[in-house]
Short mmCIF file of C-alpha atoms and ligand atoms in Angstrom, two decimals:
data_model
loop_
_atom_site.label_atom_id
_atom_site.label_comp_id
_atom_site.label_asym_id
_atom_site.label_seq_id
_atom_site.Cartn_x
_atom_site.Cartn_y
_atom_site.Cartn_z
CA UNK A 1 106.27 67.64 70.22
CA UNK A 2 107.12 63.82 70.18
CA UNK A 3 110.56 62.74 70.13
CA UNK A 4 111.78 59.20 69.81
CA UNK A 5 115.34 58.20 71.74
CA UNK A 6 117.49 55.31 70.77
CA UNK A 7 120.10 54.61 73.68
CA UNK A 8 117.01 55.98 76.18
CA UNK A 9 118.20 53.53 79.21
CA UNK A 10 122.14 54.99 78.73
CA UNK A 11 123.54 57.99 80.56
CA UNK A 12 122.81 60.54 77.75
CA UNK A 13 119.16 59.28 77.29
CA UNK A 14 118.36 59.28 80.61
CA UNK A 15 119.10 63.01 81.23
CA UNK A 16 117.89 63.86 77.71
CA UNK A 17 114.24 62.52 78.41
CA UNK A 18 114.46 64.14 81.77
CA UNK A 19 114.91 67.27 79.78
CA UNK A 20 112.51 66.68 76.82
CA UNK A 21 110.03 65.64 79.29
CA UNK A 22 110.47 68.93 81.22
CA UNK A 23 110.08 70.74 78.15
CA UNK A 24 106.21 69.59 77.67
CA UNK A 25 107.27 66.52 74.83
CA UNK A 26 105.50 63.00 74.37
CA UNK A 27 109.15 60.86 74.63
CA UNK A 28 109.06 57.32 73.10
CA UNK A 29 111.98 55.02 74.01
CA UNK A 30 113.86 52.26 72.45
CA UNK A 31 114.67 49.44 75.18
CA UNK A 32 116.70 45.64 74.16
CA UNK A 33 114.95 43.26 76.11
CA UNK A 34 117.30 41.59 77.98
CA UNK A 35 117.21 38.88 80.74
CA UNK A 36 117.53 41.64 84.09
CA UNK A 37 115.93 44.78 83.78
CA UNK A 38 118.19 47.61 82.31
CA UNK A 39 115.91 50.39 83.06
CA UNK A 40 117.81 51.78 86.20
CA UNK A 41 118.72 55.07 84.82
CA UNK A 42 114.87 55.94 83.83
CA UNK A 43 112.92 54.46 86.41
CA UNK A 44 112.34 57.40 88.22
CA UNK A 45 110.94 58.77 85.07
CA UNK A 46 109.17 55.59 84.03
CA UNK A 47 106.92 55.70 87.51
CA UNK A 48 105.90 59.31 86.65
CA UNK A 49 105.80 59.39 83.00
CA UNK A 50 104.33 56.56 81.55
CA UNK A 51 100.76 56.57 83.69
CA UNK A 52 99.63 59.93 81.18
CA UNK A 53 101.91 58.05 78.10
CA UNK A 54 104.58 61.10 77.92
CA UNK A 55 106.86 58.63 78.02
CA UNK A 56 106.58 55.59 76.14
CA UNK A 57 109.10 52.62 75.43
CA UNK A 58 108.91 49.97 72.73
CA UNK A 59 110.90 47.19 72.50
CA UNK A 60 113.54 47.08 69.38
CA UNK A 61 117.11 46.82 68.59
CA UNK A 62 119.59 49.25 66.25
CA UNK A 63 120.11 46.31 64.55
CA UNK A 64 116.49 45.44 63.56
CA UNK A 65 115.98 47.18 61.07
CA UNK A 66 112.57 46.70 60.13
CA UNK A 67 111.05 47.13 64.07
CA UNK A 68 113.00 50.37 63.97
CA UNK A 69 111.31 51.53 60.76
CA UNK A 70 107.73 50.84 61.89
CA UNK A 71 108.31 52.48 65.21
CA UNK A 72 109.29 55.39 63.18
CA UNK A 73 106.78 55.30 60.96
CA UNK A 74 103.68 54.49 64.01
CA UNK A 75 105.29 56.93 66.27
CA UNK A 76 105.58 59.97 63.99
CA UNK A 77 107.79 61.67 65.87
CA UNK A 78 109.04 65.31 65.23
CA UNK A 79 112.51 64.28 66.46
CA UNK A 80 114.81 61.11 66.97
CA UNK A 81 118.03 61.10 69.14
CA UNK A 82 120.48 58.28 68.01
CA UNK A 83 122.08 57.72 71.19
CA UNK A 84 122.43 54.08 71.34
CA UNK A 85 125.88 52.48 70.65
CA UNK A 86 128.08 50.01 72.06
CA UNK A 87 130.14 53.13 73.25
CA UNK A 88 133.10 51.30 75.23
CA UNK A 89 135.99 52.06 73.04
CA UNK A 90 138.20 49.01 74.79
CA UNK A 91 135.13 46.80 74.00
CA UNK A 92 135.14 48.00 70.70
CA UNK A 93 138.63 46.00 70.33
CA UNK A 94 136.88 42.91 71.42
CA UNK A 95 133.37 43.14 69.84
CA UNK A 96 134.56 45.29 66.79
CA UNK A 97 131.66 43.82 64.62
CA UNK A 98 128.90 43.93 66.65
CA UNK A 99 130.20 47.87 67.31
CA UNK A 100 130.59 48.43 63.69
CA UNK A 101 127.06 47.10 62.69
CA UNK A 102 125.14 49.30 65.57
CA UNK A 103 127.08 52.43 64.74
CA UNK A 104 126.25 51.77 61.06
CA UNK A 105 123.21 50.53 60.47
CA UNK A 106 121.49 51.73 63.08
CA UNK A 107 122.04 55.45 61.60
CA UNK A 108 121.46 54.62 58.41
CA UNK A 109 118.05 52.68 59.28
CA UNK A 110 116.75 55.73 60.76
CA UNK A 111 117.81 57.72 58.26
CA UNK A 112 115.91 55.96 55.37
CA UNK A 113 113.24 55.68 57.48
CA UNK A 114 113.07 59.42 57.94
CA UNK A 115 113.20 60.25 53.98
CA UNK A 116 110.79 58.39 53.01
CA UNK A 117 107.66 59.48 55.63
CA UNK A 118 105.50 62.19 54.73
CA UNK A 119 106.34 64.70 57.07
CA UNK A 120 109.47 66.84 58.27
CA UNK A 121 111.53 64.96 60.88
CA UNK A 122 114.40 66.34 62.71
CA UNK A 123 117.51 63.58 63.51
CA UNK A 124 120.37 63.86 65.77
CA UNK A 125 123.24 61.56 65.50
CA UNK A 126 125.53 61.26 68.68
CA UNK A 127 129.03 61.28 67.42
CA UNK A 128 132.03 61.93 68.90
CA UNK A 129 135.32 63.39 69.59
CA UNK A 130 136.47 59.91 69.48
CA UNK A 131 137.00 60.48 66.00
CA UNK A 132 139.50 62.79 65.78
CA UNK A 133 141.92 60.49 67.00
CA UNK A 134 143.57 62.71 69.32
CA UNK A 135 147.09 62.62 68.01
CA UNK A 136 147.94 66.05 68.55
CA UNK A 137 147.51 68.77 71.39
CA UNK A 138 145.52 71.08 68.91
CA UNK A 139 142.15 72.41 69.84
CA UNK A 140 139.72 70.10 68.08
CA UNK A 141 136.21 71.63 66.34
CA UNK A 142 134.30 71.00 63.24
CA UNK A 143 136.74 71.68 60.57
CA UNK A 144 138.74 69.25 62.23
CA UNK A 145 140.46 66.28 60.10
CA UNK A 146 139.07 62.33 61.50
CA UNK A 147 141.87 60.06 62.23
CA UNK A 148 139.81 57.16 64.48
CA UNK A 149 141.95 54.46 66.67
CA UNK A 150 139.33 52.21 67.10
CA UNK A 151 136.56 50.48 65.67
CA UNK A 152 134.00 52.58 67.66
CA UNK A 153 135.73 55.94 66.27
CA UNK A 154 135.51 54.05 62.75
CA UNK A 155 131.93 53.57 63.02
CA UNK A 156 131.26 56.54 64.39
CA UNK A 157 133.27 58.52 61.70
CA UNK A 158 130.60 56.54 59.05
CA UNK A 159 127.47 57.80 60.96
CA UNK A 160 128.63 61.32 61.09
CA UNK A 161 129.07 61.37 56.88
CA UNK A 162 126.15 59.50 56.55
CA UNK A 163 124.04 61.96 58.33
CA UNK A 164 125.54 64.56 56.29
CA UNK A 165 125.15 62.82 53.11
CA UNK A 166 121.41 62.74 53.50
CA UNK A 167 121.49 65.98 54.77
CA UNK A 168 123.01 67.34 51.42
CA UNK A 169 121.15 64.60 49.31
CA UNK A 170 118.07 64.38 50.75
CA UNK A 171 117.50 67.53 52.65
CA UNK A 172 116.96 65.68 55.59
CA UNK A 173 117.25 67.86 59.26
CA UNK A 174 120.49 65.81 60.09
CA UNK A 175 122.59 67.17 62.98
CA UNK A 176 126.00 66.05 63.85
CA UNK A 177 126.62 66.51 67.75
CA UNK A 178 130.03 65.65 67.84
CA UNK A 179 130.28 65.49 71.87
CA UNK A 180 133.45 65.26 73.98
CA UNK A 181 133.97 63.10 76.81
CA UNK A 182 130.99 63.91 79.18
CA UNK A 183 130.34 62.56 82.85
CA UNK A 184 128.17 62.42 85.52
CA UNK A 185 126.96 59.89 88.54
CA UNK A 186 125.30 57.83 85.52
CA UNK A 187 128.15 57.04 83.74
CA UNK A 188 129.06 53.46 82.91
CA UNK A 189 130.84 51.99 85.78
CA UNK A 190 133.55 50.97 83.64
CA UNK A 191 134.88 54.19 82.30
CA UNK A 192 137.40 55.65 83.74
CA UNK A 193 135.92 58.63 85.24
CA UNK A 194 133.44 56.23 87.49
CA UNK A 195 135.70 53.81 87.91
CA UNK A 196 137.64 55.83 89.77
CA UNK A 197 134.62 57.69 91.92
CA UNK A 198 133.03 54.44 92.78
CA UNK A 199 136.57 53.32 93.64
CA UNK A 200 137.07 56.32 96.07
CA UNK A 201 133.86 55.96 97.73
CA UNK A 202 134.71 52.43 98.27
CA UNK A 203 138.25 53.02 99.89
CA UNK A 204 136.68 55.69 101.80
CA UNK A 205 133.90 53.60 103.09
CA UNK A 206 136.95 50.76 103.69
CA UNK A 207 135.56 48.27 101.53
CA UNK A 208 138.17 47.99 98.47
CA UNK A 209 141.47 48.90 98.87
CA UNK A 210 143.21 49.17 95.36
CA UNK A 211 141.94 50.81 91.93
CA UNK A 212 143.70 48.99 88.82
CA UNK A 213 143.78 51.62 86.01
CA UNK A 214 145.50 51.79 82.96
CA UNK A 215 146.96 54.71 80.91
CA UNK A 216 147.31 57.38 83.38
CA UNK A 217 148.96 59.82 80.66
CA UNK A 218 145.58 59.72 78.76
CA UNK A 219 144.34 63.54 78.74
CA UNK A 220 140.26 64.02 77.89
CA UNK A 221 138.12 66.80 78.02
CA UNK A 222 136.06 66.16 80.46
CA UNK A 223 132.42 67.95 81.32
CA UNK A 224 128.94 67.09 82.83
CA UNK A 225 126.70 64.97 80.77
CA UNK A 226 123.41 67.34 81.91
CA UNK A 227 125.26 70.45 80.34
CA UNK A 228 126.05 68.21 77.13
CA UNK A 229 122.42 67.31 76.61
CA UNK A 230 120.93 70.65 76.66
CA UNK A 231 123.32 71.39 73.50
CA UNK A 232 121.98 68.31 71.75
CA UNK A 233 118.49 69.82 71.87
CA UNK A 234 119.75 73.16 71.16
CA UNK A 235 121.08 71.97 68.16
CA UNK A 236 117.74 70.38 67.22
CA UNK A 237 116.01 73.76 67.50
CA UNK A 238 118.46 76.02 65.77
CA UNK A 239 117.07 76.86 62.13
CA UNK A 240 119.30 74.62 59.78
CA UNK A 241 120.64 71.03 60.42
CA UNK A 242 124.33 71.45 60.96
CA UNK A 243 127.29 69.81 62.94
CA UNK A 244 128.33 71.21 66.37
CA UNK A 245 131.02 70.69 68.66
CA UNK A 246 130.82 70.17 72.64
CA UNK A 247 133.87 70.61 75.02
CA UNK A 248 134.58 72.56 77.96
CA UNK A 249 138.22 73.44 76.28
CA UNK A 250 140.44 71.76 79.11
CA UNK A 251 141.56 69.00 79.27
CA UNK A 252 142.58 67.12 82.16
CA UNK A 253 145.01 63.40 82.23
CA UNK A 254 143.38 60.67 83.98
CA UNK A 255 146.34 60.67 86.56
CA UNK A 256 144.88 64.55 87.70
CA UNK A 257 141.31 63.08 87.64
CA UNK A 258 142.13 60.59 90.20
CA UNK A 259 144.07 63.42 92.61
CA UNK A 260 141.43 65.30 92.33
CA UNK A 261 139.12 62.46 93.52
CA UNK A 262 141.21 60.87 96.32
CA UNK A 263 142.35 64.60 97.16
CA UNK A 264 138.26 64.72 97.92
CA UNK A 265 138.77 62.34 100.85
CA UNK A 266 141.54 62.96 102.31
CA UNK A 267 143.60 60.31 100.75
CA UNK A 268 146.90 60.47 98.42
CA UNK A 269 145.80 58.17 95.16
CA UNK A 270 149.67 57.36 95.04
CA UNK A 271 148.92 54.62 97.89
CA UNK A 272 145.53 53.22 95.88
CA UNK A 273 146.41 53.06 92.20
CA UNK A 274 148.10 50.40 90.37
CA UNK A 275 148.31 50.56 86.58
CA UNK A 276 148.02 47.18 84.74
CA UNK A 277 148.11 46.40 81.19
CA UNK A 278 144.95 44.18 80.93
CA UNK A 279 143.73 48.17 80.79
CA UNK A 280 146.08 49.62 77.82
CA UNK A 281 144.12 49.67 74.62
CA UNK A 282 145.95 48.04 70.93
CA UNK A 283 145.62 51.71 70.13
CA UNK A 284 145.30 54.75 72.43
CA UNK A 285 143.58 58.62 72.03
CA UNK A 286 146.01 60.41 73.96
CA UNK A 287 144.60 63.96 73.87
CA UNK A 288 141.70 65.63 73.66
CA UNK A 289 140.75 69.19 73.92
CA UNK A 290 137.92 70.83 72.10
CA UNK A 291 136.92 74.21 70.79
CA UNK A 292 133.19 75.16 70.97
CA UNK A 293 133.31 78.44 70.22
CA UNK A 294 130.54 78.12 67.46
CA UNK A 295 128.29 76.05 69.92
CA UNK A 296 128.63 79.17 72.41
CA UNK A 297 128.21 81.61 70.09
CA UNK A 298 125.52 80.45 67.76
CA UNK A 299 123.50 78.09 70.24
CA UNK A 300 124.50 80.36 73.47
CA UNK A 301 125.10 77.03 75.03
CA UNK A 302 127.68 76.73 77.93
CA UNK A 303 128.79 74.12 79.99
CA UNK A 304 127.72 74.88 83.93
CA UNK A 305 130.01 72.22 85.78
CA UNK A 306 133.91 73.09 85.39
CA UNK A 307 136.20 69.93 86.33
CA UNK A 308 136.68 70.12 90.00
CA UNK A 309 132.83 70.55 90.73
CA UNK A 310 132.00 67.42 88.19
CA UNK A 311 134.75 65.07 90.26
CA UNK A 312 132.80 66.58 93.09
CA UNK A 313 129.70 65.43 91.86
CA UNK A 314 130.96 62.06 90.92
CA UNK A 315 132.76 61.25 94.10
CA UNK A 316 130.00 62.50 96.49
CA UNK A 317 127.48 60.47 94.98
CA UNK A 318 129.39 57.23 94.82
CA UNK A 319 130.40 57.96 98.58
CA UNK A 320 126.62 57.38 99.25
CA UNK A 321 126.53 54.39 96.90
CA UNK A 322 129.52 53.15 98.99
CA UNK A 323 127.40 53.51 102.27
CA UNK A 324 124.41 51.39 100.66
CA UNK A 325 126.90 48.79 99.49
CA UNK A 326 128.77 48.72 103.14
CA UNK A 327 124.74 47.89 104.63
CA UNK A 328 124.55 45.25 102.18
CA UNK A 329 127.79 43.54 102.91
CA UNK A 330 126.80 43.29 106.58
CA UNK A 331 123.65 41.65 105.38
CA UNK A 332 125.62 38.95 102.98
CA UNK A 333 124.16 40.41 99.84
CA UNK A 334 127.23 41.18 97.91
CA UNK A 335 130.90 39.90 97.86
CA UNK A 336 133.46 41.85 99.34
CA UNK A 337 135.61 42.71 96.46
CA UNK A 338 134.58 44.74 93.28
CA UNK A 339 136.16 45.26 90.15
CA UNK A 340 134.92 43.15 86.93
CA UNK A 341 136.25 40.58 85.55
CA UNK A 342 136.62 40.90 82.19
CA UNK A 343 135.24 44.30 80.64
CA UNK A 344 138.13 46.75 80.44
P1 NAP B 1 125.78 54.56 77.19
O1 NAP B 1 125.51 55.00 78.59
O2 NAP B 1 126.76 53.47 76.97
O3 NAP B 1 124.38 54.17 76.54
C1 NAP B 1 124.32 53.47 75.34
C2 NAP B 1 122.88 53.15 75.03
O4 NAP B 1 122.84 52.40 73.81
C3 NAP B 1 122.17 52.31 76.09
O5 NAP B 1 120.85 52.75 76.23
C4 NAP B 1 122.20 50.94 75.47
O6 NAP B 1 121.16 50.07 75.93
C5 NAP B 1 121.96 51.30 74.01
N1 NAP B 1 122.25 50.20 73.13
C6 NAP B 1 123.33 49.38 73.13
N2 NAP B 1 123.19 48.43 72.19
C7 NAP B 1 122.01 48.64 71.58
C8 NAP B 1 121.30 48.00 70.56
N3 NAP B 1 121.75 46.88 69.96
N4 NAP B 1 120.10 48.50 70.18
C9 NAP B 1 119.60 49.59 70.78
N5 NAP B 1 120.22 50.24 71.77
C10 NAP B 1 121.41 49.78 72.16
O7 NAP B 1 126.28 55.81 76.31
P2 NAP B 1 126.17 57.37 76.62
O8 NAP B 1 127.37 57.78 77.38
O9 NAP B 1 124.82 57.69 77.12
O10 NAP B 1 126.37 57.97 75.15
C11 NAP B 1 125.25 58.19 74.30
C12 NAP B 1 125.74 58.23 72.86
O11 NAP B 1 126.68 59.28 72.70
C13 NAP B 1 126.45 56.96 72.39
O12 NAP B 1 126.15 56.79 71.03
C14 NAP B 1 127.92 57.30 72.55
O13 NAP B 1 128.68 56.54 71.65
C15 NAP B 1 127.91 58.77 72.20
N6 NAP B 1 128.95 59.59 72.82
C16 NAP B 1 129.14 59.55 74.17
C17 NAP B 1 130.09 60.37 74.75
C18 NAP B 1 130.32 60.37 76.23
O14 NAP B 1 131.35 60.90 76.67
N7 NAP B 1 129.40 59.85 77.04
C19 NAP B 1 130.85 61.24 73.95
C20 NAP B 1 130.61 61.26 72.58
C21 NAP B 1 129.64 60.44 72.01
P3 NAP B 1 121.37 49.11 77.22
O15 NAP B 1 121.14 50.00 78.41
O16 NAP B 1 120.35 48.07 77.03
O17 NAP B 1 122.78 48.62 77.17
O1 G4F B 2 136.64 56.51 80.11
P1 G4F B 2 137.12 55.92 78.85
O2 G4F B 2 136.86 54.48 78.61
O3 G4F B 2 136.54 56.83 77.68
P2 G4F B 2 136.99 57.05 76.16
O4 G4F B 2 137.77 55.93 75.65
O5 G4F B 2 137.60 58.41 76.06
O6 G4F B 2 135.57 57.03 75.42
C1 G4F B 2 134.46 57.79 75.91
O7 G4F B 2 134.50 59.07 75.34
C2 G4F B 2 134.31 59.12 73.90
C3 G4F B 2 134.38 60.59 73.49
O8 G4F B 2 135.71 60.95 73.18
C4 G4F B 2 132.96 58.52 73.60
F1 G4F B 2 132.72 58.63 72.27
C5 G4F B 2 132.93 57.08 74.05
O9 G4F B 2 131.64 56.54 73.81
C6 G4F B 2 133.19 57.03 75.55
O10 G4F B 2 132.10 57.65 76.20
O11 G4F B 2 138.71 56.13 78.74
C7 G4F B 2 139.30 57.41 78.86
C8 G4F B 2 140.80 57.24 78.93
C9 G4F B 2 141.38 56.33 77.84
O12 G4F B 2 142.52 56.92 77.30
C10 G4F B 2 141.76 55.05 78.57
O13 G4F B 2 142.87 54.36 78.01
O14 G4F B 2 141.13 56.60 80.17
C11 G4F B 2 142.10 55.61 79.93
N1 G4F B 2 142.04 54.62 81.01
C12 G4F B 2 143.03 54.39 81.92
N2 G4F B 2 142.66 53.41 82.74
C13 G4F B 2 141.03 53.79 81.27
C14 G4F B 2 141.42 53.02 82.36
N3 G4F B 2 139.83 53.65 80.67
C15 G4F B 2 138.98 52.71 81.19
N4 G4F B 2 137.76 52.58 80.63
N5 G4F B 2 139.33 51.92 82.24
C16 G4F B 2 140.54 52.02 82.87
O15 G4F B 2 140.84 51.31 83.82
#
């Protein structure tokens, strides 16, 4: 089996070609080239993988169309993940075009590509709870109305129909994952979820001394991006094309994330977090909480990791980061404080 991964050097695509890989498939990556490497997450797989060509990466962009569309068509592959995104929903406020065009076109480029080559391909478009707007306190699943707050959520909402429409139009094998918030140690510093680990294992390790959040009444649904990817591909093998929700069905405010991470060393996050509104959002998701009953029933998928043991995961790992970046300080290497200074 060959399977070709947009968003490969993300947090999703790394553990999802971990998996693929595991399970015997030829993986072929998308990577931007950009001026610093932006590998990180893969290059454990990249220095076993590539030497026998089970995993492969090409240079290309979502929003080059025609490089995607001969990569398709050279690569044959029996699958394609659409992972990749601009997937910071603050950014999304600030680069709302550039958001809009990769969550658009980029779906749509694969998906033309797909129809028109000679041979059955199975897609999987990675959208999101995001969608839903997260007005209300109801459990969210498929039959769920959209109500987006952002221009990520709006783009996303367009890839999700679009993969539908082909599927309905064209018979294409197009799968809607619609994914709640998932986590794990390669999560994007700036969400909130890492933000706050890396913070903790900094404080701990006594080199930072204050986390500046935001909302602390935002409540997510929060579960472990390794469980989340073994759904995706479980939706790719199931016998019809069809949309599927992931959640854990808790959901947990960013203020009890935090205790729960502080509470993890000893400290009260009362005496470490400020809130600041350079954080708040023009809009705001307040609530999530999903229902994947039909994911558990139908796929028999489950996630592992409950919310206590993912903080656990997240914290522990960025206490050993913290360690790393405490050796480097002595040495000079990098500046004492951390937070950045302008992505939200
Ligand atoms: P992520 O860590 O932010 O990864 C995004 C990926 O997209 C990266 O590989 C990035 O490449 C790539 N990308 C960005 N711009 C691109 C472009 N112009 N052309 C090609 N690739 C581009 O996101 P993630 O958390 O793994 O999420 C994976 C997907 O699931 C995304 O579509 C996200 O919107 C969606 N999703 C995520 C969650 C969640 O909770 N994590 C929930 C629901 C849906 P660089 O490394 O070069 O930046
Ligand atoms: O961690 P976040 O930035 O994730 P958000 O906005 O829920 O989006 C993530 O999940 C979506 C699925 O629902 C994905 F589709 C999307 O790609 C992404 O992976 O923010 C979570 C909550 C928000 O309500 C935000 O306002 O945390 C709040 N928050 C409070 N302080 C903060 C901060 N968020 C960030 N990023 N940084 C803060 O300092």
């Amino acid at each position: 089996m060959k399977a070709l991964i947009t968003g490969i050097t993300g947090q999703d695509g790394a553990y999802l070609s971990e998996l693929l890989l595991s399970h015997g498939y030829e993986v072929h990556g998308i990577v931007r080239r950009s001026s610093s490497f932006n590998t990180a997450r893969i290059d454990n797989l990249i220095s076993t993988h590539t030497k026998d060509n089970m995993l492969q990466l090409h240079y290309s962009d979502l929003l080059d169309s025609s490089s995607i569309t001969n990569l398709i068509n050279n690569v044959q592959p029996d699958e394609v993940y659409n992972l990749g995104a601009q997937s910071h929903v603050a950014v999304s406020f600030q680069n709302p075009i550039l958001t809009t065009q990769l969550g658009t076109l980029g779906s749509i480029t694969i998906l033309e590509a797909i129809r028109h080559l000679d041979k059955d391909v199975k897609f999987y478009q990675a959208s999101s709870s995001e969608m839903f707007g997260g007005s209300s306190k109801d459990m969210l699943n498929e039959n769920s109305v959209f109500d987006a707050k952002s221009p990520y959520g709006a783009s996303k909402v367009f890839a999700h129909e679009i993969t539908k429409i082909y599927r309905e139009s064209y018979n294409v094998f197009g799968v809607n994952g619609i994914l709640f918030n998932h986590e794990s140690p390669l999560r994007g510093e700036t969400f909130v979820t890492r933000k706050i680990s890396k913070a903790v294992g900094r404080i701990a390790a006594g080199i930072q001394s204050k986390l500046t959040l935001g909302n602390l009444d935002a409540s997510r649904d929060w579960g472990y991006a390794k469980d989340y990817v073994k759904g995706m591909w479980l939706m790719m093998q199931h016998n019809q094309a069809e949309d599927w929700v992931l959640a854990t069905g808790t959901s947990k405010t960013v203020r009890e994330f935090a205790e729960e991470a502080f509470k993890l060393v000893n400290l009260n996050m009362e005496d470490y977090v400020i809130t600041s509104e350079k954080y708040l959002r023009p809009n705001e998701v307040d609530y999530l909480l999903g229902d994947s009953s039909k994911a558990r029933n139908i796929l028999n998928w489950k996630p592992e990791v409950g919310f206590k043991e993912l903080v656990k995961i997240m914290v522990e790992f960025d206490i050993n980061e913290a360690k790393k970046d405490v050796a480097l300080l002595n040495d000079n290497l990098i500046s004492p404080t951390w937070e950045y200074p302008v992505v939200k």
